[in-house]
XYZ file of C-alpha atoms in Angstrom:
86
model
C 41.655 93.966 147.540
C 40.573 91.686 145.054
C 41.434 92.502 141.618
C 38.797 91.541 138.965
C 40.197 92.465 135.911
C 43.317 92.779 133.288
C 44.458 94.739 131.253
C 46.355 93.503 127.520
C 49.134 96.280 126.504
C 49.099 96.563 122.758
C 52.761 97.208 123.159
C 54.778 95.536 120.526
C 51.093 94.505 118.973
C 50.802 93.109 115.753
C 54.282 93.023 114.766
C 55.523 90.537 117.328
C 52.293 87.981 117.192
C 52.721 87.967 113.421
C 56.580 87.248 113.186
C 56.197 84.568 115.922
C 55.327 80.810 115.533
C 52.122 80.228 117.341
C 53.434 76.163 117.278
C 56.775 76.507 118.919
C 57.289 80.127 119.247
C 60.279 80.628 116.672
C 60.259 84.550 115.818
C 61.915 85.559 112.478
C 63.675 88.456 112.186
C 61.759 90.193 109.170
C 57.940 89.254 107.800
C 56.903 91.674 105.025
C 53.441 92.945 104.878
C 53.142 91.309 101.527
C 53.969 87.462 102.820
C 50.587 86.288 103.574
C 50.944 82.922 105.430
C 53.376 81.950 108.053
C 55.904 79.028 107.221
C 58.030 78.470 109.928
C 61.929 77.785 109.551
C 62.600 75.969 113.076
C 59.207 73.457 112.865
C 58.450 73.351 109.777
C 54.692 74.474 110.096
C 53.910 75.693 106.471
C 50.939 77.794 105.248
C 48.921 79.430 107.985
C 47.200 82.508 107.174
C 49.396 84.968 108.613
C 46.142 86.093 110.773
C 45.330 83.382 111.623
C 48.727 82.363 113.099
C 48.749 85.961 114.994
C 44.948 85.242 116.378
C 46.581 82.129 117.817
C 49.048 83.946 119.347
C 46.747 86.712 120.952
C 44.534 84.040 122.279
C 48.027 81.882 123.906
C 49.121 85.485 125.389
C 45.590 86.161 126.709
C 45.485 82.559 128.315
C 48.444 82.753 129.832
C 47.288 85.813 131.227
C 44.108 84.705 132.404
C 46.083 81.774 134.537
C 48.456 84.263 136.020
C 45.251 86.219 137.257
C 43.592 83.562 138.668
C 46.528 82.687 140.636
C 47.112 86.384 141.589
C 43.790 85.977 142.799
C 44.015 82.609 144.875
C 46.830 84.332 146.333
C 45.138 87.711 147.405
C 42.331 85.686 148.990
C 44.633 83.274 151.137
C 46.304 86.420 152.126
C 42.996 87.920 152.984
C 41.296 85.195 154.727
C 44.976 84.689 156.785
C 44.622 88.581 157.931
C 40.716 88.245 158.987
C 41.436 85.575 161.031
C 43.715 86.840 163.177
């Protein structure tokens, strides 16, 4: 079986995409909902829009995603293709 599709858990979702660095991946501890742009303490990256820095974040967790499926699925079909031919 071939799987086709993925799923993204919204577990953890926003909190953790908005308290980490989309640049280097530094999380602070606290981010209040009044801070509106992301300066980070470890890189130095200063002034991203706070969405902005989370939309980055989504996007670099979706990607990463997206390669582990494709994998998954390189590895289904050798599996599949080994199993025919026998």
């Amino acid at each position: 079986m071939v799987r086709t599709g993925f799923r993204l858990d919204r577990q953890g979702y926003p909190s953790s995409n908005l308290k980490r660095c989309f640049h280097c991946g530094h999380i602070t501890d606290k981010m209040p909902l009044n801070v509106c742009t992301w300066n980070c303490p470890s890189c130095h990256t200063q002034g991203i829009d706070r969405d902005i820095n989370a939309a980055r974040n989504i996007l670099q967790t979706v990607k990463a995603i997206l390669v582990g499926v494709d994998k998954l699925r390189q590895h289904e079909q050798k599996i599949t293709l080994g199993l025919t031919e026998r």
